[in-house]
PDB file of N, CA and C in Angstrom:
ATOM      1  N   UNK A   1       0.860  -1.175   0.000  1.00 92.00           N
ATOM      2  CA  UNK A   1       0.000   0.000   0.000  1.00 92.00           C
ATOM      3  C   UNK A   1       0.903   1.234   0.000  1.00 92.00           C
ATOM      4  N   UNK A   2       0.416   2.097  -0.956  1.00 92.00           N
ATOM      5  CA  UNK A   2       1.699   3.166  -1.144  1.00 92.00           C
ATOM      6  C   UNK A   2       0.654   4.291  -0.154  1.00 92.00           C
ATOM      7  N   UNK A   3       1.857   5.570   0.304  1.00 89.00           N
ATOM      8  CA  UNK A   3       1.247   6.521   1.324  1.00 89.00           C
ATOM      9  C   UNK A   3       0.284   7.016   1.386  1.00 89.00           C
ATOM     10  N   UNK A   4       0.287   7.050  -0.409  1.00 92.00           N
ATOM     11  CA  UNK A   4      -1.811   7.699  -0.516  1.00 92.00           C
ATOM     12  C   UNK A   4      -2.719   7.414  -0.523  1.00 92.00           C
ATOM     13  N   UNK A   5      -2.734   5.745  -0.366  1.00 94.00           N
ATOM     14  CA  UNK A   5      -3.837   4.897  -0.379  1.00 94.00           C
ATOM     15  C   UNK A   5      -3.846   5.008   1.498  1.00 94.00           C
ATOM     16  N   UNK A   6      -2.808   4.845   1.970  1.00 94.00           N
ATOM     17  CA  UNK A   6      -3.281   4.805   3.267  1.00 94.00           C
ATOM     18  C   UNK A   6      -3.342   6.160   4.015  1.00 94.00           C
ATOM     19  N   UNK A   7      -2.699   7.629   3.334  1.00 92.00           N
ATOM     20  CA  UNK A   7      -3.209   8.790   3.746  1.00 92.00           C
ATOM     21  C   UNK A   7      -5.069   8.553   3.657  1.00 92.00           C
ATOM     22  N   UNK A   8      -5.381   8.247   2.476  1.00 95.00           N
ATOM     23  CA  UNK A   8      -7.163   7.949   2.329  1.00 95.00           C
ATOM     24  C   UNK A   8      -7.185   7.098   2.980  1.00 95.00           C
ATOM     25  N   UNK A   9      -6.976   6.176   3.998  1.00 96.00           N
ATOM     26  CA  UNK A   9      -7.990   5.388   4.658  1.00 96.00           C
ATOM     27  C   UNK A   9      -7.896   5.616   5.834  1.00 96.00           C
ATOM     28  N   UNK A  10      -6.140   6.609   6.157  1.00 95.00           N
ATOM     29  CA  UNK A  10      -6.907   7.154   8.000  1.00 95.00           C
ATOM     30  C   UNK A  10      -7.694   8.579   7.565  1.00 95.00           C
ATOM     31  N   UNK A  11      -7.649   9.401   6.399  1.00 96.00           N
ATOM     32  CA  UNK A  11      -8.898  10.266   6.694  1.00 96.00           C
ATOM     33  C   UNK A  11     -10.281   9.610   6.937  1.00 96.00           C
ATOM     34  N   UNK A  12     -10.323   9.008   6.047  1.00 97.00           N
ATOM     35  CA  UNK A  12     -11.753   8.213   6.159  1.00 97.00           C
ATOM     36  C   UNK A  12     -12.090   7.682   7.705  1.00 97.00           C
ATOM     37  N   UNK A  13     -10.953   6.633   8.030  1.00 96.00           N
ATOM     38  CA  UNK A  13     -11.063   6.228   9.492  1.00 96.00           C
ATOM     39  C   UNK A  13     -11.404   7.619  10.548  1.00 96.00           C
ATOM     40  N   UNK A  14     -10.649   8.807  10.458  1.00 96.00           N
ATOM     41  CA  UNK A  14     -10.794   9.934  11.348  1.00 96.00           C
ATOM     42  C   UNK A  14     -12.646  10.437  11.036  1.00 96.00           C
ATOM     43  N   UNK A  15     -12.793  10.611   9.985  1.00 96.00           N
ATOM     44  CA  UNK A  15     -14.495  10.525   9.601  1.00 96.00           C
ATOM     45  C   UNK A  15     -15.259   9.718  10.305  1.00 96.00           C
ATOM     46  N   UNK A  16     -14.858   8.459  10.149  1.00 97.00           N
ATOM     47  CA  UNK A  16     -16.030   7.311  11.107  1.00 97.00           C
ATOM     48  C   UNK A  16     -15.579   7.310  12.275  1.00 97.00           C
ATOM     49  N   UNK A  17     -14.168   7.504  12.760  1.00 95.00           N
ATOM     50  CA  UNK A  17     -14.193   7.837  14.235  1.00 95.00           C
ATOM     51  C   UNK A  17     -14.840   9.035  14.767  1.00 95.00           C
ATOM     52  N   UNK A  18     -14.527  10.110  14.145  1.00 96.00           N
ATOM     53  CA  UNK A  18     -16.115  11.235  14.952  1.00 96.00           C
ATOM     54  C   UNK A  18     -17.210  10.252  14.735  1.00 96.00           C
ATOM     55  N   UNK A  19     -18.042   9.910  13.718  1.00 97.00           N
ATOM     56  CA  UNK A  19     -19.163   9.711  14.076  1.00 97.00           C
ATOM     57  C   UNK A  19     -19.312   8.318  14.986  1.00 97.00           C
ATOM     58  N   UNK A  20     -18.364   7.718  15.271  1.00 97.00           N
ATOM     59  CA  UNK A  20     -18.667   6.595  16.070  1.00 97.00           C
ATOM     60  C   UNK A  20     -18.318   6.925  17.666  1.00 97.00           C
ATOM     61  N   UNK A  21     -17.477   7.748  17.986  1.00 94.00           N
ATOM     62  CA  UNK A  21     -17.101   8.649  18.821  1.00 94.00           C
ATOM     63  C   UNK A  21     -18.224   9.631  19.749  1.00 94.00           C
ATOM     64  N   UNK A  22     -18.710  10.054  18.756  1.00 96.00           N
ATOM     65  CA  UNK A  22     -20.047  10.962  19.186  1.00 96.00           C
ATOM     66  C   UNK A  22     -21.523  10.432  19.666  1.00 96.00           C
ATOM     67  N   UNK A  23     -21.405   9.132  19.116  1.00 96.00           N
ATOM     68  CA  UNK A  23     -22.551   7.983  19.449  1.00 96.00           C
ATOM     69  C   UNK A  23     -22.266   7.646  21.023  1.00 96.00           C
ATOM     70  N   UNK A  24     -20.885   7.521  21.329  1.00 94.00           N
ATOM     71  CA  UNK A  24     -20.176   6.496  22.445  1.00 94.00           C
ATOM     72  C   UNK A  24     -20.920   7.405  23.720  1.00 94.00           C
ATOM     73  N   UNK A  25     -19.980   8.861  22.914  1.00 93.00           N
ATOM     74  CA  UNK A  25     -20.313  10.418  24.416  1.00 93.00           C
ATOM     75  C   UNK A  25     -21.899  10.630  24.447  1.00 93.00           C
ATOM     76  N   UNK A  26     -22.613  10.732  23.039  1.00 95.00           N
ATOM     77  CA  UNK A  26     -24.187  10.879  23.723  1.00 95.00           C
ATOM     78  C   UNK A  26     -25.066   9.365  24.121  1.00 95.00           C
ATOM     79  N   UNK A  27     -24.205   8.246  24.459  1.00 94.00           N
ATOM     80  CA  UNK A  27     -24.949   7.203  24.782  1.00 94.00           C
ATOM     81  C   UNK A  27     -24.893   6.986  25.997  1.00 94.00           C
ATOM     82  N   UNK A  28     -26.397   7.489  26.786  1.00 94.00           N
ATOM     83  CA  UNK A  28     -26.255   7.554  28.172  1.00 94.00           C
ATOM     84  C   UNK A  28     -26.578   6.631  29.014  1.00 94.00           C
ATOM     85  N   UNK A  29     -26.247   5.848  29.118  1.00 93.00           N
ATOM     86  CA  UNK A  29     -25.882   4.467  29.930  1.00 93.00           C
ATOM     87  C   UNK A  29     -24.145   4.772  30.507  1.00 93.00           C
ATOM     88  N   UNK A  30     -24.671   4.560  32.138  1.00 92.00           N
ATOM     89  CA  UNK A  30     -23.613   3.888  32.796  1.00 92.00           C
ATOM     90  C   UNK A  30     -23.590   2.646  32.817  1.00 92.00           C
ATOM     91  N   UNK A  31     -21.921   2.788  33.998  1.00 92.00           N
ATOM     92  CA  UNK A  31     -21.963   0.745  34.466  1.00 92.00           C
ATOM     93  C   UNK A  31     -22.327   0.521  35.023  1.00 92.00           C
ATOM     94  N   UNK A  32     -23.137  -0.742  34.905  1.00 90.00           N
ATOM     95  CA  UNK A  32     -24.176  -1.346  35.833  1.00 90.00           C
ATOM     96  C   UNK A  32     -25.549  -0.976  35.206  1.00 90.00           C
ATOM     97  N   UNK A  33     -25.918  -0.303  33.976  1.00 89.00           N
ATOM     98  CA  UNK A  33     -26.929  -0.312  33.674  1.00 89.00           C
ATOM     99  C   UNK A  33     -27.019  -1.316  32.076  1.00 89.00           C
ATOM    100  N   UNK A  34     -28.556  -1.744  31.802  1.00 87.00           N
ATOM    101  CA  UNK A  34     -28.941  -2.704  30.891  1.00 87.00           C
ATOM    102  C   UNK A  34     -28.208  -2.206  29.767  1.00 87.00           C
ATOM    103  N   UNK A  35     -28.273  -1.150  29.458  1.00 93.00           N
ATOM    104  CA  UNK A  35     -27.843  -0.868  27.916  1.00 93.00           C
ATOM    105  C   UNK A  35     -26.405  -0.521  27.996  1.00 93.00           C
ATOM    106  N   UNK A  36     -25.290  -0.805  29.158  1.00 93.00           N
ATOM    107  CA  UNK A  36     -23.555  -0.524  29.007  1.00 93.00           C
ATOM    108  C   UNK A  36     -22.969  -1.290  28.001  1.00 93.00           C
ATOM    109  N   UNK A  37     -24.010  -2.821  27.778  1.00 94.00           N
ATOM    110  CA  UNK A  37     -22.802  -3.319  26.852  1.00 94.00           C
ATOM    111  C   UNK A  37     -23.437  -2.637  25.455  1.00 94.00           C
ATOM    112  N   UNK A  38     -23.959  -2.469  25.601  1.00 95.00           N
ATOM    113  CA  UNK A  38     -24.441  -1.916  23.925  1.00 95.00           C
ATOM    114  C   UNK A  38     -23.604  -0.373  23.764  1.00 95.00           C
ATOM    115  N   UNK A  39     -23.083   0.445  24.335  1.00 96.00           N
ATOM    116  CA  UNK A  39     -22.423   1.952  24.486  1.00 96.00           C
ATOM    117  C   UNK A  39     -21.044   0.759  24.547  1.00 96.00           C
ATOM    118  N   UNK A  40     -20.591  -0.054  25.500  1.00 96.00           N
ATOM    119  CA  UNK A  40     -19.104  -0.944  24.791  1.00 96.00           C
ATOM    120  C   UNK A  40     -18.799  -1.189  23.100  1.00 96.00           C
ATOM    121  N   UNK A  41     -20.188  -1.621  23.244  1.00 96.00           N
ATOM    122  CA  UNK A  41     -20.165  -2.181  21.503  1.00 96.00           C
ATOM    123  C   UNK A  41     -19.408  -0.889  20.451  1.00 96.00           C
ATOM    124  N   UNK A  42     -19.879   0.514  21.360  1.00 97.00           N
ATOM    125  CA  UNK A  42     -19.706   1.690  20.186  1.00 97.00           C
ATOM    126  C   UNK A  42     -18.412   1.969  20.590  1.00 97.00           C
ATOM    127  N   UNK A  43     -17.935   1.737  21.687  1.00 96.00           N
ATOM    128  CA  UNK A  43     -16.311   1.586  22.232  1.00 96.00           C
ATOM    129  C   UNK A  43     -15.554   1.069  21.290  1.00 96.00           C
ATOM    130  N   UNK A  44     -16.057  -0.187  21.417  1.00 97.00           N
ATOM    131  CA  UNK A  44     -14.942  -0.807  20.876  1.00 97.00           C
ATOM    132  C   UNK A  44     -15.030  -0.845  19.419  1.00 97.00           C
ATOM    133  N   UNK A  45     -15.624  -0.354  18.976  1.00 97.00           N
ATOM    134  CA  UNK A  45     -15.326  -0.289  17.415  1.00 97.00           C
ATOM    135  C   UNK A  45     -14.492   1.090  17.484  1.00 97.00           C
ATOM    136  N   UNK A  46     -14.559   1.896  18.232  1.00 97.00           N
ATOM    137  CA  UNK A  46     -13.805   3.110  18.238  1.00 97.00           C
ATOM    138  C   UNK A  46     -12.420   2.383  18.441  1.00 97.00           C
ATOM    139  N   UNK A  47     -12.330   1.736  19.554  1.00 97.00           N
ATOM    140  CA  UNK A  47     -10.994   1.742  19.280  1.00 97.00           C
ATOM    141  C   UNK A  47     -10.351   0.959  18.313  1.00 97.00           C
ATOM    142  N   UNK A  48     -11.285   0.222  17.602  1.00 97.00           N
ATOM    143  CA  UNK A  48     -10.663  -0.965  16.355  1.00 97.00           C
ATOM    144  C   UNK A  48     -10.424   0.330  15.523  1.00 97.00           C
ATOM    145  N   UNK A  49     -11.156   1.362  15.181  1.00 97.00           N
ATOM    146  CA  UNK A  49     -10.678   2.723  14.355  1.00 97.00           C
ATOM    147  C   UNK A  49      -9.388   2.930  14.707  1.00 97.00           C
ATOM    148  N   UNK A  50      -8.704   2.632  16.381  1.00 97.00           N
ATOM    149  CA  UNK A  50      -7.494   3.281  16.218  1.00 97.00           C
ATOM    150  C   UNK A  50      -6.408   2.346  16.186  1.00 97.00           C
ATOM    151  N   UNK A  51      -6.885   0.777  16.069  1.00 98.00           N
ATOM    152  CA  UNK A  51      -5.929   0.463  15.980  1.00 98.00           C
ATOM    153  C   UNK A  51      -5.877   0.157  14.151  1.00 98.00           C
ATOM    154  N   UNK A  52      -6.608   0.633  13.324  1.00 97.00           N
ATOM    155  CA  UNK A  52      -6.320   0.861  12.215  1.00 97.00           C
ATOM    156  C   UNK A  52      -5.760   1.926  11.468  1.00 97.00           C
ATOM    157  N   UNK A  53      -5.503   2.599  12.469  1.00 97.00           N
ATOM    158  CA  UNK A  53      -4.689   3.898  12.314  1.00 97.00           C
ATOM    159  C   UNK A  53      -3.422   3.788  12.813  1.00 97.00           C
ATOM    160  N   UNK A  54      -2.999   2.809  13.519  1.00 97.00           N
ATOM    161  CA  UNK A  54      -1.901   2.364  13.969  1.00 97.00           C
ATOM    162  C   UNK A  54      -0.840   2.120  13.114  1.00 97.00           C
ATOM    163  N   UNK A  55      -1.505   0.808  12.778  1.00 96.00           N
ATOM    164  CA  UNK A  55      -1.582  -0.164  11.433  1.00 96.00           C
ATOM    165  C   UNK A  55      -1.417   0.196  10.596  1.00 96.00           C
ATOM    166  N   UNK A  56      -1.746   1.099  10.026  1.00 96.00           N
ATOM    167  CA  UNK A  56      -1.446   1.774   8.775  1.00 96.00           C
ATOM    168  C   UNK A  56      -1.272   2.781   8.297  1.00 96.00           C
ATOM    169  N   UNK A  57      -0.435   3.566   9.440  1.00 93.00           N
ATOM    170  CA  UNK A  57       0.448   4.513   9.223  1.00 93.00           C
ATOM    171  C   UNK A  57       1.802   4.077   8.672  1.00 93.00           C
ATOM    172  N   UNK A  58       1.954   5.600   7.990  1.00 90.00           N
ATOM    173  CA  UNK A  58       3.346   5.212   6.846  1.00 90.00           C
ATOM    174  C   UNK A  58       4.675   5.558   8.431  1.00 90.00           C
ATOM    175  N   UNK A  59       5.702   4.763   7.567  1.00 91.00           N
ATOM    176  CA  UNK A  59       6.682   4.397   8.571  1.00 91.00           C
ATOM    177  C   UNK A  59       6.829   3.046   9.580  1.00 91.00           C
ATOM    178  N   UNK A  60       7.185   3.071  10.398  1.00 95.00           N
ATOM    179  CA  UNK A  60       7.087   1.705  11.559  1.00 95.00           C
ATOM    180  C   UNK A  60       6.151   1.897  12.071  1.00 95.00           C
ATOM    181  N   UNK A  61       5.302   0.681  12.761  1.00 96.00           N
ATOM    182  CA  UNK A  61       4.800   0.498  13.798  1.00 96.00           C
ATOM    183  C   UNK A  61       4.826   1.794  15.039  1.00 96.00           C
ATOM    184  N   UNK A  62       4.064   2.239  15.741  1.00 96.00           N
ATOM    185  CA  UNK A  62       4.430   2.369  16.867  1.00 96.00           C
ATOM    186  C   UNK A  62       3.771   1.574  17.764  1.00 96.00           C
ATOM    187  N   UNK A  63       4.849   0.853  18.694  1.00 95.00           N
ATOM    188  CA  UNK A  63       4.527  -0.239  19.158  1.00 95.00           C
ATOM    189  C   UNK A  63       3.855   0.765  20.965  1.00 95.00           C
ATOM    190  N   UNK A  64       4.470   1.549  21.258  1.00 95.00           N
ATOM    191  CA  UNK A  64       3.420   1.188  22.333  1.00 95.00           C
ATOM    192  C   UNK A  64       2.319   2.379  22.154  1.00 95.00           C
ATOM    193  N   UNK A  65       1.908   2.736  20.509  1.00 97.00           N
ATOM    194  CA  UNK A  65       0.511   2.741  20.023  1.00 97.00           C
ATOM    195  C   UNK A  65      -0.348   1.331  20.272  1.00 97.00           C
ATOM    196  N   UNK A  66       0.454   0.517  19.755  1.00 97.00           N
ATOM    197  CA  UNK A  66      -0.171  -1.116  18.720  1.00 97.00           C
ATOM    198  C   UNK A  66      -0.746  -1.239  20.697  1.00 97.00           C
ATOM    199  N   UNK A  67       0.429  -1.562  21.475  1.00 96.00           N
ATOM    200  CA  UNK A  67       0.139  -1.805  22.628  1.00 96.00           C
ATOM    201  C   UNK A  67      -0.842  -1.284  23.626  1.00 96.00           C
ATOM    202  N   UNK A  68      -1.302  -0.107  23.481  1.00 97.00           N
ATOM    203  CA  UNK A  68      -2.182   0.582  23.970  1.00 97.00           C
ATOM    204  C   UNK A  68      -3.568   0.490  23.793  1.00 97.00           C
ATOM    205  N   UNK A  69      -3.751   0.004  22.167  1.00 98.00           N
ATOM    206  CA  UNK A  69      -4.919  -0.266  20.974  1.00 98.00           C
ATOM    207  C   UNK A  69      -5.054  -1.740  21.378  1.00 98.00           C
ATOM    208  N   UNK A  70      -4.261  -2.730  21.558  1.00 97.00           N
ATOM    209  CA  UNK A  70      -4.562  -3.999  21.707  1.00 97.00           C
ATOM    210  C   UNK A  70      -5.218  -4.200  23.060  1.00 97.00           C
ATOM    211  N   UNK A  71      -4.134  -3.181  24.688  1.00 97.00           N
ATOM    212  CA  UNK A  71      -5.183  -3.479  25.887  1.00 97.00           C
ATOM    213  C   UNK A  71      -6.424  -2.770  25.765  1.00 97.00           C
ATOM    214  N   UNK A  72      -6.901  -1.957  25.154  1.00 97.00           N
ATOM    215  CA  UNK A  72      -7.744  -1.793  25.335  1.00 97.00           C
ATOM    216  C   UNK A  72      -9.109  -2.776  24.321  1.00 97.00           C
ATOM    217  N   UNK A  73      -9.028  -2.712  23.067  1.00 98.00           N
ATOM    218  CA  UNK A  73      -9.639  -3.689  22.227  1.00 98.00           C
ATOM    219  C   UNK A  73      -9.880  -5.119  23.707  1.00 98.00           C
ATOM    220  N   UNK A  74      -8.906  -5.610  24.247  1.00 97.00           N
ATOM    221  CA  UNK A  74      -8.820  -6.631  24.790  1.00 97.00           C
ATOM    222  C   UNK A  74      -9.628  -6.621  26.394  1.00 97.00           C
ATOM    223  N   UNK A  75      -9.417  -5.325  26.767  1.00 96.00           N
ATOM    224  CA  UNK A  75     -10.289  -4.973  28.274  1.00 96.00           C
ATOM    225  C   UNK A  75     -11.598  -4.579  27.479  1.00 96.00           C
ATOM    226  N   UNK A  76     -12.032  -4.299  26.861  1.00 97.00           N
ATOM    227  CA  UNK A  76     -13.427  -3.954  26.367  1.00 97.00           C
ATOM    228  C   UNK A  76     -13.870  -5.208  26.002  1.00 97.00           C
ATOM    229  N   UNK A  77     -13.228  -5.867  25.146  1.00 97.00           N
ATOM    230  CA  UNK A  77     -14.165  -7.548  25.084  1.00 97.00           C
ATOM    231  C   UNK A  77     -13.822  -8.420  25.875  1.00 97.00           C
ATOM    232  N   UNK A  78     -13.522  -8.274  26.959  1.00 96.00           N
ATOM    233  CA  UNK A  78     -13.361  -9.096  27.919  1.00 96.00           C
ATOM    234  C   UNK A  78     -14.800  -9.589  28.378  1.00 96.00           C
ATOM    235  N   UNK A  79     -15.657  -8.366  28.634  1.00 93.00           N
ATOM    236  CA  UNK A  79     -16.940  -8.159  29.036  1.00 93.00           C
ATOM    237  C   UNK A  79     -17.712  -9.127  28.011  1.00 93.00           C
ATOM    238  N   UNK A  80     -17.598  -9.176  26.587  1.00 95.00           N
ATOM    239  CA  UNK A  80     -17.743  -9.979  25.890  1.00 95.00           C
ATOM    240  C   UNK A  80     -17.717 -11.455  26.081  1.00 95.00           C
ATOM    241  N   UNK A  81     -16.785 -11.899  26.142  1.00 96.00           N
ATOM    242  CA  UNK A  81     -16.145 -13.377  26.460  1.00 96.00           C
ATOM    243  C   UNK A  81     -15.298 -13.171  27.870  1.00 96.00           C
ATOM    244  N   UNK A  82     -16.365 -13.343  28.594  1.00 95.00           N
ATOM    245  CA  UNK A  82     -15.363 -13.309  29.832  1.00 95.00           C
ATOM    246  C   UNK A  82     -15.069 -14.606  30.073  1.00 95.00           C
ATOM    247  N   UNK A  83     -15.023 -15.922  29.610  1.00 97.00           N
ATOM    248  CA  UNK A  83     -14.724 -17.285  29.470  1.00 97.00           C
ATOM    249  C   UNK A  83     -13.228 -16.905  29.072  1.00 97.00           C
ATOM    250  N   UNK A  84     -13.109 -15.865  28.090  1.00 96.00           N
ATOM    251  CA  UNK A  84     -11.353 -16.491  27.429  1.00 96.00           C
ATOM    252  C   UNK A  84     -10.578 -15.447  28.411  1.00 96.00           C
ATOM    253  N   UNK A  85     -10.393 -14.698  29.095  1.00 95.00           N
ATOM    254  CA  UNK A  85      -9.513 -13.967  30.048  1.00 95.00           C
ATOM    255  C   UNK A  85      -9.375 -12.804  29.715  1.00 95.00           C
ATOM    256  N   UNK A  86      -9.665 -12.693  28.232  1.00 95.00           N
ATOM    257  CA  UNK A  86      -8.771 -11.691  27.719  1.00 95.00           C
ATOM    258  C   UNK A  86      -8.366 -10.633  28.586  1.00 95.00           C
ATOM    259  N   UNK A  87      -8.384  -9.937  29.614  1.00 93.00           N
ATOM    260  CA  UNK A  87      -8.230  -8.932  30.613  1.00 93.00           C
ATOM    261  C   UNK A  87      -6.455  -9.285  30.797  1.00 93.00           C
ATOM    262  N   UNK A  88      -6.505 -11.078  31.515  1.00 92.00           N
ATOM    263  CA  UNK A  88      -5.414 -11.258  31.732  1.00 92.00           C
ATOM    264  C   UNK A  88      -4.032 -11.215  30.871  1.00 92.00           C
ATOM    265  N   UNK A  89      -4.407 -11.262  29.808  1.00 90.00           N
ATOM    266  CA  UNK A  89      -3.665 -11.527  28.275  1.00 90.00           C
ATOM    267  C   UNK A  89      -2.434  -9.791  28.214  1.00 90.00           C
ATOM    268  N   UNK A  90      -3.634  -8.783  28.884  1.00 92.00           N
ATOM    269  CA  UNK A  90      -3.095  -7.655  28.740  1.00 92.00           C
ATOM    270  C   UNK A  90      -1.993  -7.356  29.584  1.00 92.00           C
ATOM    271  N   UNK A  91      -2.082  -7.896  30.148  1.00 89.00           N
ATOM    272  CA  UNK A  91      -0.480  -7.961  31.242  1.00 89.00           C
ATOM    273  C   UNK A  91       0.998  -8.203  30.602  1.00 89.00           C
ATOM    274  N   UNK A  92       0.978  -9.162  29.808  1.00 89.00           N
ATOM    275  CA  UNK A  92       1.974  -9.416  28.675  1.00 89.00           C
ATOM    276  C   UNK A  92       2.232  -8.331  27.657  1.00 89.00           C
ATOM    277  N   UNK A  93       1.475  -7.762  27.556  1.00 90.00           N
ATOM    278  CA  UNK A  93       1.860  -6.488  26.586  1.00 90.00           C
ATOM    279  C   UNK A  93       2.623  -5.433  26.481  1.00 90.00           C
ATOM    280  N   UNK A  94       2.952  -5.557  28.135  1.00 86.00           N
ATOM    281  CA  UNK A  94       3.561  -4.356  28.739  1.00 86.00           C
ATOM    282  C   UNK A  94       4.534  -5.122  29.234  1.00 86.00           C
ATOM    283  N   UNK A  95       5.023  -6.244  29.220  1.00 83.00           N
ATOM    284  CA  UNK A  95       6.035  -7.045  30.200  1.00 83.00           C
ATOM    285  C   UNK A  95       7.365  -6.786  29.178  1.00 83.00           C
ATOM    286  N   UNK A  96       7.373  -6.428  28.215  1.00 70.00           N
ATOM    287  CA  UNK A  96       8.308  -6.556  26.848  1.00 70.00           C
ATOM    288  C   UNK A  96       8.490  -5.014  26.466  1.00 70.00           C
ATOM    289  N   UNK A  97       9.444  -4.266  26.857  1.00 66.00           N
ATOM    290  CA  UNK A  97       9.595  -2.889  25.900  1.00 66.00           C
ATOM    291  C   UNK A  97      10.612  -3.374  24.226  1.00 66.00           C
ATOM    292  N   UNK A  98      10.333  -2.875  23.693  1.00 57.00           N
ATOM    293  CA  UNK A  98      10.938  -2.606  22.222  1.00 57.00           C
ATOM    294  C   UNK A  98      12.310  -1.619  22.881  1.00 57.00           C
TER     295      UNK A  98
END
C-alpha cells in the first residue's frame, strides 16, 4: 500500500471515528446499567478505528501505540467473552519494551 492509499484510509477512518465517537459520548448508559454493553459495543469499534490507524500509518509500527490499541480492544471484550480472560492476556503487553 503506497502513502496515498493509506493517507485515504486514516482520513476516512478519522471521519467514522467522529461519528462513532459521538454515538459512544451521547450514549447515556452507565456501568451497571442494561444498555452498558451496547455503548461498549460503540467503544470498541472506536478503538478498532485506532488500531487501524496504527496499522497503517506510513513508517514503523508504533509499538506502544499497537500496545495501547490492543489493551484496550482486549479490556473492552473481555466483558464480551469473559470465558477467554482476555483482561489477563493484557499484562503481557507491557512485560516486553521494544
Amino acid at each position: 500500500m503506497d502513502d496515498q492509499a493509506r493517507k485515504a484510509l486514516i482520513d476516512t477512518s478519522w471521519t467514522l471515528h467522529a461519528l462513532v465517537e459521538e454515538s459512544c459520548l451521547a450514549h447515556p448508559a452507565v456501568e451497571g446499567d442494561a444498555d452498558w454493553l451496547e455503548k461498549q459495543r460503540i467503544l470498541l469499534g472506536d478503538m478498532a478505528l485506532h488500531l487501524l490507524q496504527t496499522a497503517i500509518n506510513p513508517g514503523p509500527v508504533d509499538l506502544d501505540k499497537l500496545r495501547n490499541n490492543l489493551n484496550a480492544i482486549l479490556t473492552i471484550s473481555d466483558r464480551f467473552l469473559p470465558e477467554a480472560e482476555l483482561k489477563k492476556v493484557t499484562v503481557n503487553l507491557y512485560r516486553i519494551r521494544d
